[in-house]
PDB file of C-alpha atoms and ligand atoms in Angstrom:
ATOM      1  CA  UNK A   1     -20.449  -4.225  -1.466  1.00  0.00           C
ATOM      2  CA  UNK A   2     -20.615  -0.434  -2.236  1.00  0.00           C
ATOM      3  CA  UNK A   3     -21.836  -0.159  -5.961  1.00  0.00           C
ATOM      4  CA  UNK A   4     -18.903   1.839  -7.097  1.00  0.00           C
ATOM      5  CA  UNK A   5     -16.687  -0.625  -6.680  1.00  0.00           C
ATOM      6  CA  UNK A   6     -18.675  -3.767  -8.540  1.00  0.00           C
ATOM      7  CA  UNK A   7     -16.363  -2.952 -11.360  1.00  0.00           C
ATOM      8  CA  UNK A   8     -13.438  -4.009  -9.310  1.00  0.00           C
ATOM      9  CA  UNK A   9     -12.174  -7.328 -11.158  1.00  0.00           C
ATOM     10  CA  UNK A  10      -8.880  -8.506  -9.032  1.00  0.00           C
ATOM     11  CA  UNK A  11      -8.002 -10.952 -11.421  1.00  0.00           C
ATOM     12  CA  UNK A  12      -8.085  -8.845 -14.299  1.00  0.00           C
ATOM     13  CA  UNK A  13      -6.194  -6.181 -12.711  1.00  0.00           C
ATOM     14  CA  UNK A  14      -3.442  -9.010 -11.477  1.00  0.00           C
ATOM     15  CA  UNK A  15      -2.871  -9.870 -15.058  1.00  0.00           C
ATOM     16  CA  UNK A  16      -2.645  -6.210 -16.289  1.00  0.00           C
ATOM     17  CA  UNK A  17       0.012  -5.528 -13.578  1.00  0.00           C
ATOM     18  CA  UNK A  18       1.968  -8.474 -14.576  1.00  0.00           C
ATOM     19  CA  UNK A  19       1.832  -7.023 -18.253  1.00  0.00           C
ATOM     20  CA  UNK A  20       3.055  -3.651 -17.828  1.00  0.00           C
ATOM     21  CA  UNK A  21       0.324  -2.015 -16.229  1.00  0.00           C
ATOM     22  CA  UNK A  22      -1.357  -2.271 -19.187  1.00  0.00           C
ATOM     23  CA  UNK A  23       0.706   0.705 -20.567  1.00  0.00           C
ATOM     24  CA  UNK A  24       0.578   0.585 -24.491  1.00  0.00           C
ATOM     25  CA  UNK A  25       1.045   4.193 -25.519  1.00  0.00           C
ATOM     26  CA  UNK A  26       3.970   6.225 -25.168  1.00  0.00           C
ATOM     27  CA  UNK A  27       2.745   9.114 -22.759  1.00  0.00           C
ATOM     28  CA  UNK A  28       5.102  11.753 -24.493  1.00  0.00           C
ATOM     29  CA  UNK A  29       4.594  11.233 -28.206  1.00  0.00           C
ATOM     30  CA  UNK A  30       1.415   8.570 -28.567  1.00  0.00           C
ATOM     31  CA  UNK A  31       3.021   6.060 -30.371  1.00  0.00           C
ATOM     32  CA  UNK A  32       2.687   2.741 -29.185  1.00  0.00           C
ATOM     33  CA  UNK A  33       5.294   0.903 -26.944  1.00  0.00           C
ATOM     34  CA  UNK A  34       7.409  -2.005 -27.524  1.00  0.00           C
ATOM     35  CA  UNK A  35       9.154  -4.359 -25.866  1.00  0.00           C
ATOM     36  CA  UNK A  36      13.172  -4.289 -25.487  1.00  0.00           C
ATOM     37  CA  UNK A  37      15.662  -5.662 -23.933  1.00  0.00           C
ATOM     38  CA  UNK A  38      17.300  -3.077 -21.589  1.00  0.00           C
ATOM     39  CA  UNK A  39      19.723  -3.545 -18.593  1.00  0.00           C
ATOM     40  CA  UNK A  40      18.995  -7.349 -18.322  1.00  0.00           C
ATOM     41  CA  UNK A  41      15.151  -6.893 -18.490  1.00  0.00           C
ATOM     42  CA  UNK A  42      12.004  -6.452 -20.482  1.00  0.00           C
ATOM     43  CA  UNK A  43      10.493  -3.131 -20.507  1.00  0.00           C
ATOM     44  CA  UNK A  44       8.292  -1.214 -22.767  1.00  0.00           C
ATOM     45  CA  UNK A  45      10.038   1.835 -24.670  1.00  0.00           C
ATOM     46  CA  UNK A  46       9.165   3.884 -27.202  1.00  0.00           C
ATOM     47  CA  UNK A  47      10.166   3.506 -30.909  1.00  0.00           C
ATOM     48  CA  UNK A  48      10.146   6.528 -32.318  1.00  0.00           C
ATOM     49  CA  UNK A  49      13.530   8.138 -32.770  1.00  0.00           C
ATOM     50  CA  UNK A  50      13.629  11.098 -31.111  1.00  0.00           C
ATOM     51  CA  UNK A  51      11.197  10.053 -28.366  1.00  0.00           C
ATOM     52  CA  UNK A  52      13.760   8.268 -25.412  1.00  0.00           C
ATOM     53  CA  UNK A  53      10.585   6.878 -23.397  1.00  0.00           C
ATOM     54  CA  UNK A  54      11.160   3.756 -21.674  1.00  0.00           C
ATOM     55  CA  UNK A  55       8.722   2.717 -19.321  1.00  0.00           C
ATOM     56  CA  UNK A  56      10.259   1.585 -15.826  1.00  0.00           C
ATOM     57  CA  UNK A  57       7.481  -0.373 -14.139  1.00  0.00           C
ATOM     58  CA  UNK A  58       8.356   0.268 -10.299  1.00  0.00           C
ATOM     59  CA  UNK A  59       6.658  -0.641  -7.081  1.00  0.00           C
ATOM     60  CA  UNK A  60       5.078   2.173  -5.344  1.00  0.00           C
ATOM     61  CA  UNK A  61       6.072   3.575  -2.244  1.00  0.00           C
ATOM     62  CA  UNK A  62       3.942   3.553   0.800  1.00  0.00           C
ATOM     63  CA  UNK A  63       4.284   3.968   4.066  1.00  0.00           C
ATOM     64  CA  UNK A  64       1.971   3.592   7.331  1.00  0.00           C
ATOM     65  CA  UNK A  65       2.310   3.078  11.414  1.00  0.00           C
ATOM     66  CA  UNK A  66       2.439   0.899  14.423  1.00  0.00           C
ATOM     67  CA  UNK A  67       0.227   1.934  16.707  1.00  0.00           C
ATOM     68  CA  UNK A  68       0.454   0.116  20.063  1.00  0.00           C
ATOM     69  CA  UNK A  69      -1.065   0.867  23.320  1.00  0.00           C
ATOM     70  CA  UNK A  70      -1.889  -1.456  26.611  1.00  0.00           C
ATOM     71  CA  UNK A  71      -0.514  -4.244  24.809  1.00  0.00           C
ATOM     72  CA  UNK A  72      -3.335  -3.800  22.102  1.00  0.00           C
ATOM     73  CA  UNK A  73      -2.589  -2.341  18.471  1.00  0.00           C
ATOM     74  CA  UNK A  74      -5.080  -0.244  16.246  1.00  0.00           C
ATOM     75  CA  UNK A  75      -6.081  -1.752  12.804  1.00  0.00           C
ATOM     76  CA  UNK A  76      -8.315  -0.187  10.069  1.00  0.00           C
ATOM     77  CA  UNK A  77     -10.911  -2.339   8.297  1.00  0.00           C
ATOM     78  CA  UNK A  78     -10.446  -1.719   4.535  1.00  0.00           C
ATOM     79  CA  UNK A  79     -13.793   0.460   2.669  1.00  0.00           C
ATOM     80  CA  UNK A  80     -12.118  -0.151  -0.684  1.00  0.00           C
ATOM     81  CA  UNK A  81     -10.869  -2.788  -2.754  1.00  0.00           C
ATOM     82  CA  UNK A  82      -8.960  -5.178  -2.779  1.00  0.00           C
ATOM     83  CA  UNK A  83      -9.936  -7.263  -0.232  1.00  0.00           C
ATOM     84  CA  UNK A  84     -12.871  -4.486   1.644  1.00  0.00           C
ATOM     85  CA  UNK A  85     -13.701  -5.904   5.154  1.00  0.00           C
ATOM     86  CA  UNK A  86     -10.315  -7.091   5.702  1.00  0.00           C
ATOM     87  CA  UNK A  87      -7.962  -5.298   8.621  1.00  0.00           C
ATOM     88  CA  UNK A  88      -4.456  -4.061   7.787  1.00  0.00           C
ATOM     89  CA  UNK A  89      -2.395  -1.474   9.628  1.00  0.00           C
ATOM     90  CA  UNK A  90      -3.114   2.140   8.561  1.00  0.00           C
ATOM     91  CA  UNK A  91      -1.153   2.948   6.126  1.00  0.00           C
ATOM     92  CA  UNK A  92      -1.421   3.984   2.342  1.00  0.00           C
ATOM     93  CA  UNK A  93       0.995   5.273  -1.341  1.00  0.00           C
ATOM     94  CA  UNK A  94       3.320   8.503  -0.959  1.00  0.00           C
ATOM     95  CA  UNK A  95       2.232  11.622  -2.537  1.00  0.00           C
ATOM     96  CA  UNK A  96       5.326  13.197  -4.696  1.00  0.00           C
ATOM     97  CA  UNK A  97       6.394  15.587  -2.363  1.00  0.00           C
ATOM     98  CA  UNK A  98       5.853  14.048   0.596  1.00  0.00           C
ATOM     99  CA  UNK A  99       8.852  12.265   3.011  1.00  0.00           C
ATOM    100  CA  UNK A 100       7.616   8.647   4.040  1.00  0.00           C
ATOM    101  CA  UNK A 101       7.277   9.866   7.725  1.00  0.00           C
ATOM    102  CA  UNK A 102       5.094  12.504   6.574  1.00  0.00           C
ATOM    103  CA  UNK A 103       3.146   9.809   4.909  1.00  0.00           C
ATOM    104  CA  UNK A 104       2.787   7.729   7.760  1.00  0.00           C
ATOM    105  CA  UNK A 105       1.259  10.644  10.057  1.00  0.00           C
ATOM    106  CA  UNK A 106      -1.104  11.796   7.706  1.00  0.00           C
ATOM    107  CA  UNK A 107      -2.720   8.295   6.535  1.00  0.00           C
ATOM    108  CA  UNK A 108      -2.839   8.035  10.230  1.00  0.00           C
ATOM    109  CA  UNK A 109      -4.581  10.624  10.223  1.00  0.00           C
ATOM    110  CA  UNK A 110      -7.174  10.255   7.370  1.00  0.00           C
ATOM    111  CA  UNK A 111      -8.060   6.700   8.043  1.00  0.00           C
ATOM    112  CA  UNK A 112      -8.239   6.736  12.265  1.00  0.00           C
ATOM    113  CA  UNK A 113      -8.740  10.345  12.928  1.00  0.00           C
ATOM    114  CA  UNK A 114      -5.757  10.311  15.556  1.00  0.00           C
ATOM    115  CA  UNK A 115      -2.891  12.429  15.563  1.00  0.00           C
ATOM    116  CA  UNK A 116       0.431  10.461  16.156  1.00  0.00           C
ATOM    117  CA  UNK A 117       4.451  10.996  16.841  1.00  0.00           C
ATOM    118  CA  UNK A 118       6.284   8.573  15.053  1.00  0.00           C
ATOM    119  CA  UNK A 119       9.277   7.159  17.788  1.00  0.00           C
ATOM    120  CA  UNK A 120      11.349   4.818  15.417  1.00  0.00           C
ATOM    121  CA  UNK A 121      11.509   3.089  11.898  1.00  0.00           C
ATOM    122  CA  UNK A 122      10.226  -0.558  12.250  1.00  0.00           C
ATOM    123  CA  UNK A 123      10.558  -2.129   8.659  1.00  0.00           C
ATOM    124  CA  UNK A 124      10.209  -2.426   4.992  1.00  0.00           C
ATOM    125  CA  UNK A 125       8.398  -4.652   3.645  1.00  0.00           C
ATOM    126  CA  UNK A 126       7.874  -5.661  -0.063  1.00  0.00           C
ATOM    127  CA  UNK A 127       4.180  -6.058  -1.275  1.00  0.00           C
ATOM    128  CA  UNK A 128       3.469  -8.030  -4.715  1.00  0.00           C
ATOM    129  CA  UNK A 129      -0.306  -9.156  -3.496  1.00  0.00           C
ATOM    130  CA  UNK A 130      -1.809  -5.606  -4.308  1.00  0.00           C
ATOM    131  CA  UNK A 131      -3.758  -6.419  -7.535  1.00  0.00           C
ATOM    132  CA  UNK A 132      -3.498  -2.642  -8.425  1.00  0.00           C
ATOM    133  CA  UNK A 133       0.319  -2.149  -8.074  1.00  0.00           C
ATOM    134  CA  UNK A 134       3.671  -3.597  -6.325  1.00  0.00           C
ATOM    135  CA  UNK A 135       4.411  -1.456  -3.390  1.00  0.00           C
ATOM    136  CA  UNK A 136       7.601  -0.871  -0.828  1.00  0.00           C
ATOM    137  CA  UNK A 137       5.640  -0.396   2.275  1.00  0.00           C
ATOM    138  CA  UNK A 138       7.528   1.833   5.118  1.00  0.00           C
ATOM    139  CA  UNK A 139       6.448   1.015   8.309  1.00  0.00           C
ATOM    140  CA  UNK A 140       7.184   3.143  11.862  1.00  0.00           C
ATOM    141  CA  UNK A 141       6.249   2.656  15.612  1.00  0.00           C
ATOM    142  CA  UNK A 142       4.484   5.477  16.397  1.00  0.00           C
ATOM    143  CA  UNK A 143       2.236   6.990  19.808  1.00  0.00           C
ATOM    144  CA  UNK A 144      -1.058   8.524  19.387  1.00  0.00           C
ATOM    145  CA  UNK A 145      -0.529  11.941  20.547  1.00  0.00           C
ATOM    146  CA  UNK A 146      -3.948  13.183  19.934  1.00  0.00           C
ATOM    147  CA  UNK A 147      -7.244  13.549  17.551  1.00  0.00           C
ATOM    148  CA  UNK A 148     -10.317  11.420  18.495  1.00  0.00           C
ATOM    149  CA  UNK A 149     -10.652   7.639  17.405  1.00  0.00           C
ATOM    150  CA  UNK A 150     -12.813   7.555  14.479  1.00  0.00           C
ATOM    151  CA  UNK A 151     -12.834   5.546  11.001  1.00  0.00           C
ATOM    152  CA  UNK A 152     -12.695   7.641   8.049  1.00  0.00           C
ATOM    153  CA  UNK A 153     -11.369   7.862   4.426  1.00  0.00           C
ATOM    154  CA  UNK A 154     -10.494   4.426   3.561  1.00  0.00           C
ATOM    155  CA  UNK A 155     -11.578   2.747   6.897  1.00  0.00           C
ATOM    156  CA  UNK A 156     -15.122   1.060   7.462  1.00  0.00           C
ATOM    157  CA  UNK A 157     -13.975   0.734  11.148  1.00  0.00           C
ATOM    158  CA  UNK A 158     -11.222   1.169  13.423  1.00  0.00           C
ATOM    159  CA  UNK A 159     -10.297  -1.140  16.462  1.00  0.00           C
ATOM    160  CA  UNK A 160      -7.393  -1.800  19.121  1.00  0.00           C
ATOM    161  CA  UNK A 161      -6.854  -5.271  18.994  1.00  0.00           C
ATOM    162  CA  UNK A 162      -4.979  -7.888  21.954  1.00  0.00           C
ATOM    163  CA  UNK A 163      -2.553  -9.886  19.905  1.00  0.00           C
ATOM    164  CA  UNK A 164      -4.125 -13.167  21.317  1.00  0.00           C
ATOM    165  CA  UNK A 165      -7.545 -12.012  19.445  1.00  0.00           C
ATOM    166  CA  UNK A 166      -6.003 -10.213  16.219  1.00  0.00           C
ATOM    167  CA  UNK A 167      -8.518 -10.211  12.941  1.00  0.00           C
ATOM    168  CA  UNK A 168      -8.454 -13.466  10.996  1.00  0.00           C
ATOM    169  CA  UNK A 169      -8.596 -11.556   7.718  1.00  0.00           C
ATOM    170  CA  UNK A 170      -5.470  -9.331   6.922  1.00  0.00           C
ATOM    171  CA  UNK A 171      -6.070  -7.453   3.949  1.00  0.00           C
ATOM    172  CA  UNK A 172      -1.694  -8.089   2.538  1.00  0.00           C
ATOM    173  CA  UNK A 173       1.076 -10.314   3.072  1.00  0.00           C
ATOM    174  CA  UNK A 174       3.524  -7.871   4.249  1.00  0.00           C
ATOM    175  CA  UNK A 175       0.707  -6.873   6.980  1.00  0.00           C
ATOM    176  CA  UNK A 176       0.961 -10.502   8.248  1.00  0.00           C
ATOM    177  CA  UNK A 177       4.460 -10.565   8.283  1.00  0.00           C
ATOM    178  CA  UNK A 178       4.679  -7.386  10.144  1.00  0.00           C
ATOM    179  CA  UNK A 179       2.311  -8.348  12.358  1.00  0.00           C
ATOM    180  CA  UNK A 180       4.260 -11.605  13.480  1.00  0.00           C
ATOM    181  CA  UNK A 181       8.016  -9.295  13.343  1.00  0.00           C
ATOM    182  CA  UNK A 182       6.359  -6.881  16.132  1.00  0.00           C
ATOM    183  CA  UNK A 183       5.236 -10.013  18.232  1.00  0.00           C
ATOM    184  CA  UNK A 184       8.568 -11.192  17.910  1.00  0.00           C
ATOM    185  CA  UNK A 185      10.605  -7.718  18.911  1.00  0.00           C
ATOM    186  CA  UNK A 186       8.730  -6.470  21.231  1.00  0.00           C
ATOM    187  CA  UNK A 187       6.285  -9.368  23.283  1.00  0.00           C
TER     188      UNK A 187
HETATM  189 ZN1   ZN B   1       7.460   8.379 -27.539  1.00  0.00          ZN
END
């Protein structure tokens, strides 16, 4: 395992998500956050009395692609945690300004060094297995339209796959599930 990641402690990070991210300061004022009871859940909010802070805890958005071609579709092999050396689709979290389909091309991009069209939405997909964060993952069919096949970023590899000899280890749930909703749509 790379040394910068020995830190990495999924457990711990599972139990800080599931408490708030760990949040315990209000980020406009300082003071620290308590818990209310707003709109039917708990949430953290500020105290003070002219600080309005309350701290939604959302899932993140992400968004990634498809990519099928002879019958065989392209998977990344994770370089960072969680779960390095497993395969999931490329894919990765919105930037603020960015559309998810702009997302999609561009972690496309990064991690496989191909250029691709997107052709059609496929599905979302709700992830709560990410020890960092919840996420809504967006995912599209998409064509490789060009760029040269080579892991990068976040990939240790890159490989087409034959769905009767896809990876054992897939990095999320929602991966596995998508993987099984494609084999069912389209094979
Ligand atoms: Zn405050």
């Amino acid at each position: 395992m790379n040394d910068k990641h020995k830190n990495f402690d999924a457990e711990k990070l599972n139990r800080r998500k599931d408490r708030f991210s760990g949040y315990r300061y209000c980020p406009y004022c300082g003071k620290t956050l308590k818990e209310e009871h707003l709109d039917g859940q708990t949430r953290l909010a500020c105290g003070e009395q002219d600080c309005d802070f309350v701290f939604y805890q959302n899932p993140i958005p992400a968004a990634g692609a498809v990519i099928v071609e002879d019958d065989r579709i392209l998977m990344v092999k994770r370089a960072h945690p969680p779960r390095i050396g497993w395969w999931c689709f490329p894919a990765g979290f919105m930037e603020w300004r960015e559309h998810p389909t702009q997302t999609a091309v561009r972690e496309v991009r990064e991690e496989t060094g191909l250029e691709v069209k997107l052709t059609s939405f496929f599905e979302v997909y709700s992830g709560t297995d990410d020890p960092r964060n919840n996420a809504v993952l967006m995912l599209y069919l998409a064509e490789v339209v060009g760029g040269e096949l080579k892991a990068a970023d976040d990939a240790l590899e890159v490989a087409w796959f034959s769905f009767d000899n896809l990876p054992e280890k897939i990095a999320f749930e929602s991966h596995i599930q998508a993987l099984a909703d494609y084999q069912e749509r389209f094979r």
